[in-house]
Amino acid sequence: MDKVEATATVRDLDPISGSIPATKVEITVSCRTEVIDNTLNPDFVRKYILDYFFEEKQNLLLCRHTPRCMHFKCDFLGQVYCTLGEIVGSPASRLEKPLGGIPGKKCGTIILSAEELGNCRDYTTMQFCANKLDKKDFFGKSDPFMVFYRSNEDGTFTICHKTEVMKNTLNPVWQPFSIPVRALCNGDYDRTIKVEVYDWDRDGSHDFIGEFTTSYKELCRGQSQLNVYEVVNAKKKIKKKRYINSGTVSLLSFRNPSQSTSLHYMNPYQMNAYAMALKAVGEIIQDYDSDKMFPALGFGAKLPPDGRVSHEFPLNGNIENPYCNGMQGILEAYHQSLKTVQLYGPTNFAPVVNHVARYAAAVQDGSQYFVLLIITDGVISDMAQTKEAIVNAAKLPMSIIIVGVGQAEFDAMVELDGDDVRISSRGKLAERDIVQFVPFRDYMDRTGNHVLSMARLAKDVLAEIPDQLISYMKSRGIKPNTDPPPAYSPGDNAV
């Protein structure tokens, strides 16, 4: 088990350009952050993504512990202090420091590596199988698993994915897995990807079967003879003259975001996940808007004509009037924007939250209530700023619905939801819980009945809105108005 803490000044975003004055770096820890059973020299799959400010001192504390379990307490194994600048400024951005914290005891060494992350936000999904792997177990066959490594500029390799273990087989078929493209190659499609194949052992002394290399560019060719790789064990090759290989690994499938599997792909016969989620929720909530004119905003894209990155741009391209006529108008604006903008990172939520909050702050008499619907793939670059924006918005007549699409981990979205732990910022708790998050994939009906599945999605994401509205009204002492409502002014709902 591990713990990493970082301190740095929180920067304000430019709401016009949507830019963040930092470089994102990925910190890799060798030997020492997440627990790997029965090994003293582990490499860790988990990465830490941090904003790097050249002009500031950013302190890091990394602690190593044994695992927690039901019967034993967590044992402290050591810690190390450093700054993010130390890591970035080291030769090849690789810092090696001794673990300390236990008087009179050598706690080992920790290796921290940093690499600047590219802006590629694509995910790819692939599946592999193997054939005739070497038998390693005396009483059985093998329990194979694969480990993927991204090559670095200095010739070293960084672990980026491990498959599950397939028990007692020499011909495994591993489950498909999704991975960010930048984790595999950081946006460089020709960069070498190394894959090692092991036989799993309970005591952690996994037996090396062999390895092969590929690249993202090669994987893009999909399932073919070109993506069948010989698994080679260099030591066995030296010892045995007739050695050919230790089996083969084949790519079964590869889905690229530029293909029809992209979350934004515009299929002429079926709506994509973004459009389905938007339609499912929007068609219900639009009934509570008198003129059904909705401002629709996009975030995380380069805009024409100058390629400016924005996190608060109108989908219809009209900055003076971002309102769309009903759900159909929003869908048309969304599809049109995909033809004119270039999807781009980082992904900042705070600008759109603050955008709606400005409208809500102007109408706090109970005559209007604002609902912001965010549909996202789960990537977020401004978590601290978004938390602060939500804490501030919790005082206003406003709710936020987040629908996560795709196969990414949505830990950050669950944290924003605040059902388990009320969201806070700078030590200040949100006055109300105003965020509801659901993952879209939980509502995909395998039978293809999208009508029922989208109805369930809408029901669940809208379930908390009435209580959130009532909680705001009660907190402000606002009672139901028996008089006719005032004339409507645009902006009481935002998507």
PDB file of N, CA and C in Angstrom, residues 285-318:
ATOM      1  N   ILE A 285     -36.239  16.066 -18.785  1.00  0.00           N
ATOM      2  CA  ILE A 285     -36.064  17.315 -18.051  1.00  0.00           C
ATOM      3  C   ILE A 285     -36.527  18.524 -18.845  1.00  0.00           C
ATOM      4  N   GLN A 286     -36.604  18.416 -20.180  1.00  0.00           N
ATOM      5  CA  GLN A 286     -37.024  19.557 -20.986  1.00  0.00           C
ATOM      6  C   GLN A 286     -38.492  19.928 -20.741  1.00  0.00           C
ATOM      7  N   ASP A 287     -39.266  18.976 -20.219  1.00  0.00           N
ATOM      8  CA  ASP A 287     -40.673  19.265 -19.950  1.00  0.00           C
ATOM      9  C   ASP A 287     -40.847  20.301 -18.852  1.00  0.00           C
ATOM     10  N   TYR A 288     -39.807  20.564 -18.072  1.00  0.00           N
ATOM     11  CA  TYR A 288     -39.899  21.525 -16.975  1.00  0.00           C
ATOM     12  C   TYR A 288     -39.315  22.879 -17.367  1.00  0.00           C
ATOM     13  N   ASP A 289     -39.068  23.063 -18.658  1.00  0.00           N
ATOM     14  CA  ASP A 289     -38.592  24.332 -19.193  1.00  0.00           C
ATOM     15  C   ASP A 289     -39.659  24.877 -20.134  1.00  0.00           C
ATOM     16  N   SER A 290     -40.081  26.111 -19.906  1.00  0.00           N
ATOM     17  CA  SER A 290     -41.255  26.620 -20.615  1.00  0.00           C
ATOM     18  C   SER A 290     -41.048  26.814 -22.106  1.00  0.00           C
ATOM     19  N   ASP A 291     -39.878  27.318 -22.531  1.00  0.00           N
ATOM     20  CA  ASP A 291     -39.703  27.547 -23.969  1.00  0.00           C
ATOM     21  C   ASP A 291     -38.747  26.558 -24.630  1.00  0.00           C
ATOM     22  N   LYS A 292     -38.185  25.655 -23.811  1.00  0.00           N
ATOM     23  CA  LYS A 292     -37.313  24.587 -24.324  1.00  0.00           C
ATOM     24  C   LYS A 292     -36.151  25.116 -25.160  1.00  0.00           C
ATOM     25  N   MET A 293     -35.588  26.222 -24.738  1.00  0.00           N
ATOM     26  CA  MET A 293     -34.376  26.763 -25.343  1.00  0.00           C
ATOM     27  C   MET A 293     -33.226  26.533 -24.362  1.00  0.00           C
ATOM     28  N   PHE A 294     -32.241  25.750 -24.780  1.00  0.00           N
ATOM     29  CA  PHE A 294     -31.176  25.325 -23.876  1.00  0.00           C
ATOM     30  C   PHE A 294     -29.805  25.799 -24.361  1.00  0.00           C
ATOM     31  N   PRO A 295     -29.022  26.424 -23.480  1.00  0.00           N
ATOM     32  CA  PRO A 295     -27.624  26.692 -23.840  1.00  0.00           C
ATOM     33  C   PRO A 295     -26.847  25.384 -23.806  1.00  0.00           C
ATOM     34  N   ALA A 296     -26.116  25.082 -24.864  1.00  0.00           N
ATOM     35  CA  ALA A 296     -25.345  23.843 -24.950  1.00  0.00           C
ATOM     36  C   ALA A 296     -23.875  24.185 -25.145  1.00  0.00           C
ATOM     37  N   LEU A 297     -23.034  23.713 -24.229  1.00  0.00           N
ATOM     38  CA  LEU A 297     -21.619  24.061 -24.245  1.00  0.00           C
ATOM     39  C   LEU A 297     -20.755  22.821 -24.415  1.00  0.00           C
ATOM     40  N   GLY A 298     -19.625  22.976 -25.055  1.00  0.00           N
ATOM     41  CA  GLY A 298     -18.641  21.918 -25.179  1.00  0.00           C
ATOM     42  C   GLY A 298     -17.388  22.289 -24.415  1.00  0.00           C
ATOM     43  N   PHE A 299     -16.557  21.302 -24.127  1.00  0.00           N
ATOM     44  CA  PHE A 299     -15.282  21.575 -23.458  1.00  0.00           C
ATOM     45  C   PHE A 299     -14.247  20.567 -23.916  1.00  0.00           C
ATOM     46  N   GLY A 300     -12.980  21.004 -23.947  1.00  0.00           N
ATOM     47  CA  GLY A 300     -11.900  20.118 -24.353  1.00  0.00           C
ATOM     48  C   GLY A 300     -11.776  19.994 -25.856  1.00  0.00           C
ATOM     49  N   ALA A 301     -11.616  21.138 -26.565  1.00  0.00           N
ATOM     50  CA  ALA A 301     -11.480  21.084 -28.019  1.00  0.00           C
ATOM     51  C   ALA A 301     -10.726  22.310 -28.521  1.00  0.00           C
ATOM     52  N   LYS A 302     -10.085  22.146 -29.683  1.00  0.00           N
ATOM     53  CA  LYS A 302      -9.469  23.268 -30.391  1.00  0.00           C
ATOM     54  C   LYS A 302     -10.507  23.844 -31.350  1.00  0.00           C
ATOM     55  N   LEU A 303     -10.662  25.165 -31.303  1.00  0.00           N
ATOM     56  CA  LEU A 303     -11.696  25.810 -32.105  1.00  0.00           C
ATOM     57  C   LEU A 303     -11.097  26.474 -33.342  1.00  0.00           C
ATOM     58  N   PRO A 304     -11.851  26.474 -34.427  1.00  0.00           N
ATOM     59  CA  PRO A 304     -11.396  27.206 -35.602  1.00  0.00           C
ATOM     60  C   PRO A 304     -11.627  28.709 -35.374  1.00  0.00           C
ATOM     61  N   PRO A 305     -10.910  29.615 -36.032  1.00  0.00           N
ATOM     62  CA  PRO A 305      -9.930  29.290 -37.087  1.00  0.00           C
ATOM     63  C   PRO A 305      -8.490  29.193 -36.567  1.00  0.00           C
ATOM     64  N   ASP A 306      -8.254  29.582 -35.282  1.00  0.00           N
ATOM     65  CA  ASP A 306      -6.877  29.695 -34.797  1.00  0.00           C
ATOM     66  C   ASP A 306      -6.433  28.520 -33.938  1.00  0.00           C
ATOM     67  N   GLY A 307      -7.298  27.521 -33.730  1.00  0.00           N
ATOM     68  CA  GLY A 307      -6.916  26.355 -32.949  1.00  0.00           C
ATOM     69  C   GLY A 307      -6.848  26.609 -31.463  1.00  0.00           C
ATOM     70  N   ARG A 308      -7.557  27.632 -30.965  1.00  0.00           N
ATOM     71  CA  ARG A 308      -7.549  27.944 -29.531  1.00  0.00           C
ATOM     72  C   ARG A 308      -8.259  26.835 -28.758  1.00  0.00           C
ATOM     73  N   VAL A 309      -7.634  26.357 -27.650  1.00  0.00           N
ATOM     74  CA  VAL A 309      -8.250  25.339 -26.808  1.00  0.00           C
ATOM     75  C   VAL A 309      -9.276  26.001 -25.893  1.00  0.00           C
ATOM     76  N   SER A 310     -10.469  25.432 -25.861  1.00  0.00           N
ATOM     77  CA  SER A 310     -11.535  26.013 -25.047  1.00  0.00           C
ATOM     78  C   SER A 310     -12.252  24.939 -24.241  1.00  0.00           C
ATOM     79  N   HIS A 311     -12.756  25.350 -23.073  1.00  0.00           N
ATOM     80  CA  HIS A 311     -13.542  24.468 -22.209  1.00  0.00           C
ATOM     81  C   HIS A 311     -14.901  25.091 -21.894  1.00  0.00           C
ATOM     82  N   GLU A 312     -15.310  25.998 -22.773  1.00  0.00           N
ATOM     83  CA  GLU A 312     -16.579  26.694 -22.538  1.00  0.00           C
ATOM     84  C   GLU A 312     -17.049  27.300 -23.856  1.00  0.00           C
ATOM     85  N   PHE A 313     -17.238  26.453 -24.880  1.00  0.00           N
ATOM     86  CA  PHE A 313     -17.601  26.982 -26.192  1.00  0.00           C
ATOM     87  C   PHE A 313     -19.003  26.535 -26.578  1.00  0.00           C
ATOM     88  N   PRO A 314     -19.758  27.381 -27.279  1.00  0.00           N
ATOM     89  CA  PRO A 314     -21.119  27.015 -27.684  1.00  0.00           C
ATOM     90  C   PRO A 314     -21.102  25.959 -28.774  1.00  0.00           C
ATOM     91  N   LEU A 315     -21.890  24.920 -28.604  1.00  0.00           N
ATOM     92  CA  LEU A 315     -21.928  23.858 -29.601  1.00  0.00           C
ATOM     93  C   LEU A 315     -22.460  24.351 -30.943  1.00  0.00           C
ATOM     94  N   ASN A 316     -23.333  25.351 -30.897  1.00  0.00           N
ATOM     95  CA  ASN A 316     -23.882  25.853 -32.163  1.00  0.00           C
ATOM     96  C   ASN A 316     -22.978  26.878 -32.834  1.00  0.00           C
ATOM     97  N   GLY A 317     -21.830  27.181 -32.191  1.00  0.00           N
ATOM     98  CA  GLY A 317     -20.872  28.116 -32.779  1.00  0.00           C
ATOM     99  C   GLY A 317     -21.213  29.573 -32.592  1.00  0.00           C
ATOM    100  N   ASN A 318     -22.327  29.876 -31.934  1.00  0.00           N
ATOM    101  CA  ASN A 318     -22.768  31.259 -31.758  1.00  0.00           C
ATOM    102  C   ASN A 318     -22.507  31.700 -30.322  1.00  0.00           C
TER     103      ASN A 318
END
